[in-house]
Amino acid sequence: MNIIFLGAPGAGKGTQAEKVSEKLAIPTISTGNIIRAALKNGTEMGLKAKEYTESGRLVPDDIVIGIIKERLSEDDCKGGFILDGFPRTIPQAQALDEMGIAIDKVIDIEVSDDAIVRRMSGRRVCAKCGSSYHLEFNKPKVDGVCDSCGGELVQRKDDAAETVLERLKVYHSETEPLKDFYKSKGKLSIVEGQENIADTTSLTFKALED
Ligand code: ADP
Ligand code: ZN
């Protein structure tokens, strides 16, 4: 099954994508994680992406489309995959169509802007493996330390309050139109994001069965 997760930044789509990934044993491809890894490793693509991500803007379509093309051609995607954070614009969705990639299901995790602003301030990510945590809602076993790899938990630069507002603005103008795009193809399922992560996961699994 080929699945897309849509939703505002901080809506929790990455977390849900990981749950589905485990259940269906297919990889999750997060363009955000790929870009952050490139930034960390100082690759050419990372350098190009830096100014965009850090100010909360989208990285240009040709760069992210290139990333996805390369990643989806790898062997582990043959049995299905989950996209987290791609597509984020109509041209990116059209690029998937042009690659001949059939999407089975689009799960849109809906969370209000207010709740997102509250959530983002508590989000922490592992500097080593990228796993995501929250100071209130998804605490690591040991403060400041990643459960899965022992790495240090840090706040992402783009989770700073003013950047979050910019990312929400970009989400509403650039990404939200994808809901209609996939609705008209009969692929869209809406999941109301809950305070509790496990509750959202139940709703997500249910949406996948419909
Ligand atoms: P979130 O979903 O929490 O906003 P991501 O980790 O998915 O964050 O992405 C972080 C940043 O990486 C985005 O704000 C954007 O700058 C860049 N990015 C990720 N995916 C894309 C994409 N498909 N198109 C353009 N930019 C992207
Ligand atoms: Zn880690």
PDB file of N, CA, C and O in Angstrom, residues 97 106 116:
ATOM      1  N   ASP A  97       2.283  11.824  -9.770  1.00  0.00           N
ATOM      2  CA  ASP A  97       1.472  11.294 -10.874  1.00  0.00           C
ATOM      3  C   ASP A  97       2.344  11.036 -12.097  1.00  0.00           C
ATOM      4  O   ASP A  97       2.262   9.986 -12.730  1.00  0.00           O
ATOM      5  N   VAL A 106      -4.784   8.712   1.298  1.00  0.00           N
ATOM      6  CA  VAL A 106      -4.204   9.934   1.860  1.00  0.00           C
ATOM      7  C   VAL A 106      -4.879  10.189   3.202  1.00  0.00           C
ATOM      8  O   VAL A 106      -6.097  10.346   3.268  1.00  0.00           O
ATOM      9  N   ILE A 116      -1.768  23.575  17.652  1.00  0.00           N
ATOM     10  CA  ILE A 116      -0.442  23.356  17.069  1.00  0.00           C
ATOM     11  C   ILE A 116       0.602  24.270  17.695  1.00  0.00           C
ATOM     12  O   ILE A 116       1.683  23.826  18.077  1.00  0.00           O
TER      13      ILE A 116
END
